[in-house]
XYZ file of C-alpha atoms in Angstrom:
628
model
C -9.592 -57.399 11.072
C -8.269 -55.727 14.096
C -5.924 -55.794 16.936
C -5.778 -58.215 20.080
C -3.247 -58.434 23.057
C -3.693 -59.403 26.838
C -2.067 -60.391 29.690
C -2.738 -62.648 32.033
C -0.856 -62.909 35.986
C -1.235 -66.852 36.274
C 0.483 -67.839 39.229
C 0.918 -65.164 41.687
C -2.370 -63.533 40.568
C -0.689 -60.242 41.240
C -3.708 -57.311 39.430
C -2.834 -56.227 36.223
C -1.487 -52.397 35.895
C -4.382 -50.753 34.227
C -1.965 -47.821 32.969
C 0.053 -50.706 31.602
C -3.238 -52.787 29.954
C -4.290 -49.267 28.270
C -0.933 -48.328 26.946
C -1.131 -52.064 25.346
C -4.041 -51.181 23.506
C -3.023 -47.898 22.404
C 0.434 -48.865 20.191
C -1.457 -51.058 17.941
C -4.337 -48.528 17.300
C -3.530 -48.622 13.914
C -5.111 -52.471 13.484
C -8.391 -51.051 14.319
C -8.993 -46.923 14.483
C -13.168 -47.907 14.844
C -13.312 -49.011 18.875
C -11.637 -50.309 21.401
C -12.505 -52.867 24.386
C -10.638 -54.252 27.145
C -11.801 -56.812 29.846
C -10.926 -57.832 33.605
C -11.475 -60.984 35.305
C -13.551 -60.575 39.160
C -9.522 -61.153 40.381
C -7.672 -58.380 37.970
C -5.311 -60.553 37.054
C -6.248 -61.482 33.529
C -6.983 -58.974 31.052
C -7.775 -59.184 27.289
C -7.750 -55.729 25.260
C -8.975 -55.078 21.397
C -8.729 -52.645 18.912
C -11.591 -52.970 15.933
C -11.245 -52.434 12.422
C -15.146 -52.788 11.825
C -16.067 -55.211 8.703
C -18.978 -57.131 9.084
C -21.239 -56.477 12.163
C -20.634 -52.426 12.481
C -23.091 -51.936 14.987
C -22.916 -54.515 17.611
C -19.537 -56.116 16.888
C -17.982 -54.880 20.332
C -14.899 -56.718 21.463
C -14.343 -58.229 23.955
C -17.348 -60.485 23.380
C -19.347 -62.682 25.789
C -21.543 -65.766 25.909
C -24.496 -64.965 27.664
C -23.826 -65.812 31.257
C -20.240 -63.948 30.918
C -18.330 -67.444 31.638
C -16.466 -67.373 28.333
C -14.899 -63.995 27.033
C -13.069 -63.438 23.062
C -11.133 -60.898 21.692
C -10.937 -61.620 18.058
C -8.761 -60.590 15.041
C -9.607 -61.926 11.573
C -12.247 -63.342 9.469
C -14.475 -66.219 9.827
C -15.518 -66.983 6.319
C -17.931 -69.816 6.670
C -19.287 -68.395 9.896
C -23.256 -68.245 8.204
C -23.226 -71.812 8.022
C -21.617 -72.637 11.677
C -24.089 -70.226 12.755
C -26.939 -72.004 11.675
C -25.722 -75.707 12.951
C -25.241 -74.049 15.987
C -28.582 -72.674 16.528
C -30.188 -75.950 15.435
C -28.413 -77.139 19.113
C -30.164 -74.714 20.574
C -27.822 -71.961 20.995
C -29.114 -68.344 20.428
C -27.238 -65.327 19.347
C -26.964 -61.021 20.155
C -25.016 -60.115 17.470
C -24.403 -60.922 13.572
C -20.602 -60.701 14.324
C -18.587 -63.996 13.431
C -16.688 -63.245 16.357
C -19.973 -64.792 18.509
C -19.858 -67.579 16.428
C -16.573 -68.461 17.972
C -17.276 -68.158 21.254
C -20.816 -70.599 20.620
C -18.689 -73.038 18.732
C -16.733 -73.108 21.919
C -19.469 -73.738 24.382
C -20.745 -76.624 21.238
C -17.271 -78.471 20.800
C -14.723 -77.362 22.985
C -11.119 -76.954 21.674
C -12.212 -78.944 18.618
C -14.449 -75.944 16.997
C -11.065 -74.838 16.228
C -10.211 -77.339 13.254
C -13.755 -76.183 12.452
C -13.340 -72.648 11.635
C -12.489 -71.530 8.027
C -10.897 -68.241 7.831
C -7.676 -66.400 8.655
C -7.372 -65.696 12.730
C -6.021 -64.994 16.065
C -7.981 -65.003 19.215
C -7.533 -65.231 22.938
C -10.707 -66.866 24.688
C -11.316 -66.853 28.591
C -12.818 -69.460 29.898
C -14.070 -68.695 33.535
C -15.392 -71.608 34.309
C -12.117 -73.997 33.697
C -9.804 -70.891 34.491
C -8.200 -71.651 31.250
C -6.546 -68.759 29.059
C -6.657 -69.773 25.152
C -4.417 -68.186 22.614
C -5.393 -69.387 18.669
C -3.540 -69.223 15.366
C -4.993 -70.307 12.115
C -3.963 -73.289 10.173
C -1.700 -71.411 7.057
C -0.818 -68.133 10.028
C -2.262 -65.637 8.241
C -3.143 -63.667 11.108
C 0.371 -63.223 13.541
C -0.007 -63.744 17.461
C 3.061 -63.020 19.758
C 4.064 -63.943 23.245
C 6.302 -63.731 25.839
C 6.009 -66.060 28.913
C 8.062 -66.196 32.163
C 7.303 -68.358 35.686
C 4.477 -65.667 36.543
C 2.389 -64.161 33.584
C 2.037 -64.692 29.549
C 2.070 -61.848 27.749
C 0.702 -61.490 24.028
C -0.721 -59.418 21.058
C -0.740 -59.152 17.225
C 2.100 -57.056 17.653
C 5.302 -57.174 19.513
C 5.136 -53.422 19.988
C 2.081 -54.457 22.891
C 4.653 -56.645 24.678
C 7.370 -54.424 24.856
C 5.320 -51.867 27.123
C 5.856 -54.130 30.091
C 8.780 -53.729 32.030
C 9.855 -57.303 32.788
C 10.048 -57.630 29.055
C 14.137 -57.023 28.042
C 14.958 -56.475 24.454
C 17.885 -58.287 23.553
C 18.949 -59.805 20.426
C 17.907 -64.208 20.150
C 21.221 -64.900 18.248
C 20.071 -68.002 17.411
C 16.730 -66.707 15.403
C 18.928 -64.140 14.213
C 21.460 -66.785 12.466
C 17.919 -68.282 10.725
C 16.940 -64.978 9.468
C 20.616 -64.366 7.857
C 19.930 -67.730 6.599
C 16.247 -67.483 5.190
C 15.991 -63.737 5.293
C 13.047 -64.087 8.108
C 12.740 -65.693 11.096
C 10.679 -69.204 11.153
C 7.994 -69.763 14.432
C 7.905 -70.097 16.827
C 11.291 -67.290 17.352
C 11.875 -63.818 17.031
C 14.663 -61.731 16.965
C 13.892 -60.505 20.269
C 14.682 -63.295 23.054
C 11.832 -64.736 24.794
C 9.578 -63.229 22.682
C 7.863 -65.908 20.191
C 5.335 -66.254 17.533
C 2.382 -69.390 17.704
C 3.247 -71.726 15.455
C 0.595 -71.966 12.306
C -2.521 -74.282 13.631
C -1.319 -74.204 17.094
C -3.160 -72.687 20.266
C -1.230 -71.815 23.955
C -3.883 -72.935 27.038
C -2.546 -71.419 30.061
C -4.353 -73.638 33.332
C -3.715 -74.750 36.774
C -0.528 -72.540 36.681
C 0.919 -73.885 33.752
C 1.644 -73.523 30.091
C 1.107 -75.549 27.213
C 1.109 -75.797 23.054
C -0.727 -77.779 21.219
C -1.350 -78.375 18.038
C -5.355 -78.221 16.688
C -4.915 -78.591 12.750
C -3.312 -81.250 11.081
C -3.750 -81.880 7.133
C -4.738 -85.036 6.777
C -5.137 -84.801 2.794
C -3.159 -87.724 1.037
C -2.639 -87.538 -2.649
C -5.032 -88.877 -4.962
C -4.186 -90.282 -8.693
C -6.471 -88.509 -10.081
C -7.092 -89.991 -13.853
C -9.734 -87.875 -15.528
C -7.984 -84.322 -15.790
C -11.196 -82.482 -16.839
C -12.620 -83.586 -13.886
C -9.690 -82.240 -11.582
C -9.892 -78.812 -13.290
C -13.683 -78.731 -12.820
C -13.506 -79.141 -9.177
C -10.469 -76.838 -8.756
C -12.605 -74.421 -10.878
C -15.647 -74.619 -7.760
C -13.044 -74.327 -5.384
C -11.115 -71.225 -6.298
C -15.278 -69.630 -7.606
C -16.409 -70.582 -3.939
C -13.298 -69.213 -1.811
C -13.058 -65.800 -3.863
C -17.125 -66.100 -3.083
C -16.838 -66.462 0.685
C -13.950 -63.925 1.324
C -16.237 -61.036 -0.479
C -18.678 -61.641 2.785
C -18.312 -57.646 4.152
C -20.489 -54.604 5.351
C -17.962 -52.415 4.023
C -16.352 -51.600 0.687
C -14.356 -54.003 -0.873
C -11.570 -53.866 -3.376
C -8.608 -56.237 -5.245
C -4.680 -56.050 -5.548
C -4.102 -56.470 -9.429
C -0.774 -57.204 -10.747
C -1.332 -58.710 -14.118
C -0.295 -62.177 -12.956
C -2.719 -65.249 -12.956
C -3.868 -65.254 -9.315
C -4.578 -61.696 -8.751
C -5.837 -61.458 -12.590
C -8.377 -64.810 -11.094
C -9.597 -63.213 -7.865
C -10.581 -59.676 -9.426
C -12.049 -61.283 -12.317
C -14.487 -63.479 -10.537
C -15.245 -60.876 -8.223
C -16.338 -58.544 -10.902
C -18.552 -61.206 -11.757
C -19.957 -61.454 -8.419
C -20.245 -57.641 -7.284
C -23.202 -55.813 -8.261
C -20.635 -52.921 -9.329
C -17.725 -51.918 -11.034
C -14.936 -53.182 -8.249
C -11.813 -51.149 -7.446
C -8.493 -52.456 -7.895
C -4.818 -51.238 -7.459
C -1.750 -51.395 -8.304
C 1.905 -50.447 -7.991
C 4.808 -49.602 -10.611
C 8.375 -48.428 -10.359
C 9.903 -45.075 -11.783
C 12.897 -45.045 -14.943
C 11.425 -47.702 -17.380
C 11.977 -50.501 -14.768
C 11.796 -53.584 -17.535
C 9.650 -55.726 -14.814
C 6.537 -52.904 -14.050
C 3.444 -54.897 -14.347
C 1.438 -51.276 -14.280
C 0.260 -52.225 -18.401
C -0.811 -55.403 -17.771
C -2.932 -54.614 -14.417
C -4.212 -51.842 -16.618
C -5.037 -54.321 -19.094
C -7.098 -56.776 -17.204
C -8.643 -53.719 -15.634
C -9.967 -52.581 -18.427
C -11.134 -55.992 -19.292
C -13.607 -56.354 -16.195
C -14.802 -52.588 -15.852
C -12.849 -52.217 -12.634
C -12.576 -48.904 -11.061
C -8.486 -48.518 -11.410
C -5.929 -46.663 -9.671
C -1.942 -46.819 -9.945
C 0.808 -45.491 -8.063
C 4.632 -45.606 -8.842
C 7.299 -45.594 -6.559
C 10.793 -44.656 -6.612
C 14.078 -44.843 -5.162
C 14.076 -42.127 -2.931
C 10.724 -42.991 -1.445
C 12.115 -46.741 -1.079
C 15.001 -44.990 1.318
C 12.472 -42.470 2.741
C 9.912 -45.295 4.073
C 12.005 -48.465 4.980
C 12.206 -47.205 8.044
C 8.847 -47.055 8.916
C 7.975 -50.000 7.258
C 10.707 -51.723 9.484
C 8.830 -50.366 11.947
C 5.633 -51.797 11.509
C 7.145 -55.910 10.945
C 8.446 -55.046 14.057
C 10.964 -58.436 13.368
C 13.265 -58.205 10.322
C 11.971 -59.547 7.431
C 14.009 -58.342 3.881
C 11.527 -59.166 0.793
C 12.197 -55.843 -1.427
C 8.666 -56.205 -2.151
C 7.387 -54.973 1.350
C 7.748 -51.438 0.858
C 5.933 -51.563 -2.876
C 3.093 -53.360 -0.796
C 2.827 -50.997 1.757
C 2.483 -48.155 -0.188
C -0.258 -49.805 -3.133
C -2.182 -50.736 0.847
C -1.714 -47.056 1.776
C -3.748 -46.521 -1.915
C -6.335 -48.831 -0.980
C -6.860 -48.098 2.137
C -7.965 -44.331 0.632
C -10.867 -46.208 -1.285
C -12.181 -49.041 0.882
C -11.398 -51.067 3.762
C -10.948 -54.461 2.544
C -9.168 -56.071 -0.260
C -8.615 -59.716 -1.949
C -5.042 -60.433 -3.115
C -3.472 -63.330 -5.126
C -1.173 -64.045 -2.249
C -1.120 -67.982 -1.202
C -1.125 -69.673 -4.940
C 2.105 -69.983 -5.938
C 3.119 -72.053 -2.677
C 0.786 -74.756 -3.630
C 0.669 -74.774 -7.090
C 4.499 -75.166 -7.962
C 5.063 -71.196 -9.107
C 8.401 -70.612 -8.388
C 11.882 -71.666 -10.257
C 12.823 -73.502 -7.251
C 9.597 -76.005 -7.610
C 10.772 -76.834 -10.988
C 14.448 -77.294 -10.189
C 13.503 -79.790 -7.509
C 10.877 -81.651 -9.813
C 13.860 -82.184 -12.102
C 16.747 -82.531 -9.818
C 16.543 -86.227 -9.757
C 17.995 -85.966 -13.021
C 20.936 -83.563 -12.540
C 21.727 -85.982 -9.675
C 21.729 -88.505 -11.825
C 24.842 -86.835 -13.738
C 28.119 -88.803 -12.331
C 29.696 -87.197 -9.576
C 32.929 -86.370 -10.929
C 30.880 -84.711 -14.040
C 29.594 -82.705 -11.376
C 32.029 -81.713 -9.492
C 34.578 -80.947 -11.579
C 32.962 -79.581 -14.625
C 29.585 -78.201 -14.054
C 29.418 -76.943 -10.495
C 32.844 -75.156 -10.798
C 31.598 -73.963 -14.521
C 28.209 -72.181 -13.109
C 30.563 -71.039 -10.313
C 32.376 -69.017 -12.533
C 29.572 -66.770 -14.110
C 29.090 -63.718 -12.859
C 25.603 -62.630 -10.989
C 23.486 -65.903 -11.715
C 22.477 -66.039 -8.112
C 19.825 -68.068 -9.140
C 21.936 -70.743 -11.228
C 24.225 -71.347 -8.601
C 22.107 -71.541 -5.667
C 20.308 -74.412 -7.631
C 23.385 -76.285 -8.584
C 23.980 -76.210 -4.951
C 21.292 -77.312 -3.693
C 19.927 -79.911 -6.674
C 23.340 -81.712 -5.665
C 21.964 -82.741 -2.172
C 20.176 -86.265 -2.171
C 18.760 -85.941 1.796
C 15.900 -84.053 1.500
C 15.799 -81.351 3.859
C 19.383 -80.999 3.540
C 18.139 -80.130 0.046
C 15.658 -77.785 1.080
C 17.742 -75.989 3.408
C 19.842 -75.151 0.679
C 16.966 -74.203 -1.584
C 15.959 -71.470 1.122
C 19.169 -70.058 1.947
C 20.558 -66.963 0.689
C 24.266 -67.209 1.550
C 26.507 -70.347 -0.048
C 27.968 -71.837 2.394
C 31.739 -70.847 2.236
C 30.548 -67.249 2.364
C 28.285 -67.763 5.645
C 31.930 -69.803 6.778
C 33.600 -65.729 5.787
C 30.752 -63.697 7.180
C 29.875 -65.502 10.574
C 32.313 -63.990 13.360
C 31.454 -67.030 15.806
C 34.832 -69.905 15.208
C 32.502 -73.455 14.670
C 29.477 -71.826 14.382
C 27.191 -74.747 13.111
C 24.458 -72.681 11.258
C 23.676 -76.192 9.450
C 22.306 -77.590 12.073
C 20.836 -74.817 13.579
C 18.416 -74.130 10.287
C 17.355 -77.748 9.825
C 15.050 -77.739 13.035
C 12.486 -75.107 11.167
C 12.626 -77.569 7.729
C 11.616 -80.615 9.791
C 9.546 -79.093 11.467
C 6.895 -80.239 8.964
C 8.538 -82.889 6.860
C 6.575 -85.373 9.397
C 3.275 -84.365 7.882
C 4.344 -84.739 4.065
C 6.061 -88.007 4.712
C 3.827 -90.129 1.639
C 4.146 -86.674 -0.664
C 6.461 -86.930 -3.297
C 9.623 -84.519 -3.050
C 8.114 -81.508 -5.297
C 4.386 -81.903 -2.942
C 6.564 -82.387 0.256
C 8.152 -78.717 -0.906
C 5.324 -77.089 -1.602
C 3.953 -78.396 1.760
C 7.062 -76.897 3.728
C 6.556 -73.507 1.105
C 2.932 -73.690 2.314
C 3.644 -73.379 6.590
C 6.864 -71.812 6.529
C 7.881 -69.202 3.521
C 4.018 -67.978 3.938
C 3.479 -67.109 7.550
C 6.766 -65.822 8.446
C 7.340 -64.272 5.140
C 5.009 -63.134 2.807
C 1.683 -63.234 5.000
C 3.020 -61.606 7.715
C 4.207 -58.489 5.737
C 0.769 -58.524 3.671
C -0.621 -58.607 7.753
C 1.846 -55.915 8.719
C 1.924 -53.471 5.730
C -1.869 -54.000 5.798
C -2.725 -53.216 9.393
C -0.485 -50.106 9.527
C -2.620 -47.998 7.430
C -6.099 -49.812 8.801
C -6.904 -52.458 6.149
C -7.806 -55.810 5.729
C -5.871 -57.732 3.165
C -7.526 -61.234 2.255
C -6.135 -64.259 0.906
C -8.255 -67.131 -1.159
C -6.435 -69.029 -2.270
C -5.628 -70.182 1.212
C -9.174 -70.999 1.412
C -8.974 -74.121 3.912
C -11.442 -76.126 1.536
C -9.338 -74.877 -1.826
C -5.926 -76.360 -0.104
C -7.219 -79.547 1.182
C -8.070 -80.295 -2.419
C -4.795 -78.621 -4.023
C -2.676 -80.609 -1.902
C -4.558 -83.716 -2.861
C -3.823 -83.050 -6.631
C -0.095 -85.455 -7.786
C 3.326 -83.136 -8.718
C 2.518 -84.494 -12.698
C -0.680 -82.022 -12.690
C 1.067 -79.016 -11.262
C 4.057 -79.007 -13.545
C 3.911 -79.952 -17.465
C 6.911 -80.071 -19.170
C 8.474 -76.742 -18.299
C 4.416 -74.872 -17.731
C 4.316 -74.672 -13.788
C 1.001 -74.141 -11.987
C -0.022 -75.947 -15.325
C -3.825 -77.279 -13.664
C -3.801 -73.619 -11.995
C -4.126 -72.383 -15.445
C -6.009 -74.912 -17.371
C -8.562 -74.152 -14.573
C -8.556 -70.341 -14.987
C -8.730 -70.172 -18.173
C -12.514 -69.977 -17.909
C -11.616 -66.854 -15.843
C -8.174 -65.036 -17.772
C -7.182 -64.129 -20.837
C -4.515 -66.660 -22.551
C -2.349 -63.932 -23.036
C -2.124 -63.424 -19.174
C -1.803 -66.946 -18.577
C 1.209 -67.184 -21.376
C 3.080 -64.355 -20.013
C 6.269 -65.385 -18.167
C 5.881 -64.926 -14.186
C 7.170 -61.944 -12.995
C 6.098 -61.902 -9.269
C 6.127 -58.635 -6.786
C 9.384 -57.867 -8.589
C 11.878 -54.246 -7.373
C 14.594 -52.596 -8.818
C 16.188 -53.033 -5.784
C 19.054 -54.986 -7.674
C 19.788 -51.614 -9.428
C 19.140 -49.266 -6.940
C 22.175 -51.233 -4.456
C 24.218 -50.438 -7.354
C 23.717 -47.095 -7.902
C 20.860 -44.651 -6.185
C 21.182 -46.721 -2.494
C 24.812 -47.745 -2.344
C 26.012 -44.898 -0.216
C 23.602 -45.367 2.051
C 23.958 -49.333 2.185
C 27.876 -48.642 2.756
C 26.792 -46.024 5.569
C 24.136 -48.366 7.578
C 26.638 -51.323 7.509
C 30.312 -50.068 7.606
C 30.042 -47.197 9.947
C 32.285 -48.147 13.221
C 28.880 -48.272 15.576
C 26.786 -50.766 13.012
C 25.498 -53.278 15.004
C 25.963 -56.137 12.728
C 29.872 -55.669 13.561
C 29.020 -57.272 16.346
C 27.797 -61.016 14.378
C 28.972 -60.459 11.246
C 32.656 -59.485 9.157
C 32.700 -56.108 7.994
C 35.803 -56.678 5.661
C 33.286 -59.765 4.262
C 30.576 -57.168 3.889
C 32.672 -54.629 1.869
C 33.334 -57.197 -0.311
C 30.161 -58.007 -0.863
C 28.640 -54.172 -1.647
C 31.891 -54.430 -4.127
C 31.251 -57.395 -5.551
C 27.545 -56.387 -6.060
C 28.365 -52.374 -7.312
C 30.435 -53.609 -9.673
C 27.969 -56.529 -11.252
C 30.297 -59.321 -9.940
C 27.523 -61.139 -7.952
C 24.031 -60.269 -7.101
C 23.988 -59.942 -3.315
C 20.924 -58.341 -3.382
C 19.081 -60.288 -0.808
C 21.765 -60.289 1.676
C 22.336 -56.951 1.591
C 18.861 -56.251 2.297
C 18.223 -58.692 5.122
C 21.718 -57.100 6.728
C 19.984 -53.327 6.085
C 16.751 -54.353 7.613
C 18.302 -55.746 10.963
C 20.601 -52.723 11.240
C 17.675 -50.440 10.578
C 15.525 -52.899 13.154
C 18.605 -52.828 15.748
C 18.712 -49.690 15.797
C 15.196 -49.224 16.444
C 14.034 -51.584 18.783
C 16.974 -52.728 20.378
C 20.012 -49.683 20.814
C 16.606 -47.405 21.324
C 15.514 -49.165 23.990
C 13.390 -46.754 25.718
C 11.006 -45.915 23.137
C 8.024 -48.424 21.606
């Protein structure tokens, strides 16, 4: 894993500022401490720049990369998983190869299918590949996103990186504040592709790649799942196959020439991947994991221990508290670069910090509950055909304004909100927000602001796709492209890259989640077991104790700590006369709210983060202008 950015003068062909090219390879050092690499076209107007974070390959990996002639030039971050095997068709076409980096693979596949090799390439990625010859630029993300790209584009040059921090060295870059991708990430609590925060700068859509030729810009998309669902009638034989799936992915992602290691929680997935990897290594593998301080009732620390144990893995544990939670968001703000409020980013980055002490690579659980139905919302909408079933008036009178009344229950409520809907991405929209709607009405400052219609877009985005799926498989599919790459993958990226590791995900295996999203809704949820083939399957794997135990997830005391430890400092951040959130949201709205939350009215929790992160991020990238 490593670092890429580049710039490229397309239509003036003014040279590229060499003090400026360097300085975009130095912020995002970080991504790969190992090397660095930077190339110029014969005109100076193109250049592509790399840091490594050496994996596989450690002696002649070198980015940027050539075919032999020099006609076709890569910079590469990510893994290639199923590289061996392209390698070999490849040479049986005659092609012949320098290095034992995937990253040559890529560029061969190239020269052997053209755009096409894309759809062929099984890993997570970003690349940006010169071709000479055509004098076309090429800027690749992978199908699920697990690897970010960013650009910024205006009527003379395209500018992009894995990090925003690259961009924002060039002058003609502004920062100011995209008010309408900030109005999605009030909404989802992160900002959907292809928008930032920042205007003008944007992130490659999942499975999309940018060609820049003849002067001009273009998107396209390279990866479309074409999977339908199956009725699958023998269920033995469904859990056999997923069983060679998941074996097979966790096998390909151990391919390394460095140290490897696992994220253990205790949960099924991560509980899976360490498991069979301690079946594959030759030695005891290390795993980690991360707890909270004062008896938090959701630490997972025991059961990690406990499955630890069980596979003779060489264990380590760290616990964090409140005051390092206030210490570090800062700096992990930092590092997303975008706002992006999960309270389980700062937990993540330090267990990667611990990691990244021991070895350079590790395989996480991350990716399984999309697919597989893990999450209350998946059930709610599996059943929701029933609550809307109940007579309206029944409904609306009695049970809606009943649930209304509880206090806290965030959960409850947001569900009877949403379950209500019969259009479906109406429905979904409401699934993924975090505000009901009369209190966006309270907290947006803009009269007739239609956030409504504003969120939609990013939902149906991908409904088009899922159009045979059933509702619960046309969620998970939406889960699957938009929750995981603008949420959860790109903190694991973020959190990961900052302290120089490489975090892996298998279950996004492209292989595993052709045949996952083949598999019907009735074989993912059971009666009230979800992920119920998940764990019929790894059982072989897993203790039935583990797969029993109710699903806790990356779970904080965050809830707690806005009550008590981080209240004043909430209250400071948001209410102080020079907050920038003044400026898009009510303060009197948000008093309320820190009130109503202190006092174990409602649980605000997740608003109140997302509105700490962007004050946090305003003030860093945007009223401190001057500085990277």
């Amino acid at each position: 894993m490593c670092g890429i950015t580049g710039k490229y003068n397309f239509k003036y062909s003014e040279p590229i500022d060499r003090s400026v090219a360097e300085e975009m390879i130095k912020v995002i050092t970080h991504r790969g401490p190992d090397d660095e690499g930077s190339y110029f076209n014969s005109n100076g107007n193109l250049f592509l720049g790399h840091r490594r974070l050496s994996i596989i390959d450690l002696s002649t990996g070198h980015q940027p990369l050539s075919n032999e002639d020099g006609t076709i030039w890569i910079v590469f971050n990510g893994e290639i998983y199923n590289f061996p095997e392209l390698k070999k068709e490849l040479i049986s076409y005659g092609h012949k190869f320098r290095t034992h980096s995937d990253t040559e693979v890529i560029v061969h596949a190239y020269e052997q299918w053209g755009k096409e090799s894309f759809s062929k390439l099984n890993g997570m990625y970003a690349f940006a590949l010169w071709d000479n010859k055509e004098q076309e630029l090429i800027i690749t993300r992978d199908p699920f996103g697990i690897k970010p790209v960013y650009y910024f584009v205006n009527n003379n040059s395209i500018i992009f990186g894995s990090e925003i921090k690259s961009i924002l060295t060039n002058s003609e870059v502004s920062r100011e504040v995209d008010t309408t991708a900030l109005y999605n990430y009030f909404t989802f609590t992160y900002v959907p592709s292809p928008y930032t925060v920042f205007k003008d700068i944007f992130k490659l859509k999942p499975g999309h790649f940018i060609s820049i030729k003849s002067k001009s810009v273009s998107i396209k998309r390279f990866y479309y799942n074409t999977t339908q669902i199956i009725n699958y009638k023998n269920e033995k034989e469904i859990i056999r196959q997923l069983q060679e799936h998941i074996y097979n992915a966790v096998k390909r992602q151990m391919i390394s020439d460095v140290p490897i290691g696992a994220m253990l929680s205790g949960g099924v997935d991560s509980s899976t991947v360490a498991t069979i990897m301690s079946q594959i290594s030759d030695s005891p593998i290390k795993t980690f994991t991360v707890g909270f301080e004062d008896d938090f009732e959701l630490n997972e620390l025991k059961d990690a221990k406990f499955i630890a144990d069980k596979i003779g893995s060489e264990h380590y544990e760290l616990v964090v508290s409140s005051e390092d939670y206030n210490k570090l968001l800062p700096f992990s703000v930092w590092h997303m670069e975008e706002p992006v409020a999960t309270g389980s980013i700062l937990a993540y980055y330090m267990i990667c910090k611990l990691a990244a002490s021991k070895v350079k690579v590790v395989l996480t659980g991350q990716g399984a509950d999309e697919p597989f139905a893990g999450y209350p919302r998946h059930l709610g909408e599996y059943y929701g055909k029933y609550y809307r079933a109940i007579p309206m008036p029944l409904r609306n009178f009695i049970i809606s304004p009943l649930i209304n009344s509880l206090k806290r229950n965030e959960q409850l409520k947001r569900a009877v909100f949403s379950l209500e809907e019969p259009i479906t991405e109406k429905r979904f929209l409401r699934i993924y927000q975090t505000l009901q709607k009369e209190l966006t009405k309270e907290l947006y400052t803009q009269n007739g602001f239609d956030w409504e219609s504003l969120t939609l877009g990013a939902i149906q985005e991908w409904q088009n796709d899922a159009a045979g799926f059933d509702d619960l498989n046309k969620l998970l599919y939406s889960d699957s492209r938009l929750s995981l790459p603008d949420n959860l993958l790109l903190y694991g990226d973020k959190m990961a890259m900052a302290v120089s590791l490489e975090a892996r995900v298998p279950f996004l295996d492209l292989e595993l989640m052709r045949f996952v999203e083949s598999i019907p809704s009735k074989f993912k949820i059971n009666g009230l077991t979800q992920k119920y083939l998940l764990k019929k399957a790894v059982s072989k794997w897993i203790p039935e104790e583990v797969i029993r135990k109710k699903k806790i997830g990356f779970a904080t005391p965050i809830d707690t700590w806005f009550q008590n430890e981080l209240k004043s400092e909430v209250e400071e951040k948001l209410l102080s006369e020079g907050s920038a959130i003044r400026k898009y949201l009510n303060a009197e709205v948000i008093k309320k709210m820190i009130e109503d939350h202190a006092a174990k009215r409602e649980d605000y929790k997740r608003p109140l983060l997302s509105f700490l992160t962007f004050e946090i991020w305003h003030e860093m990238f945007i009223k401190n202008s001057n500085k990277i």
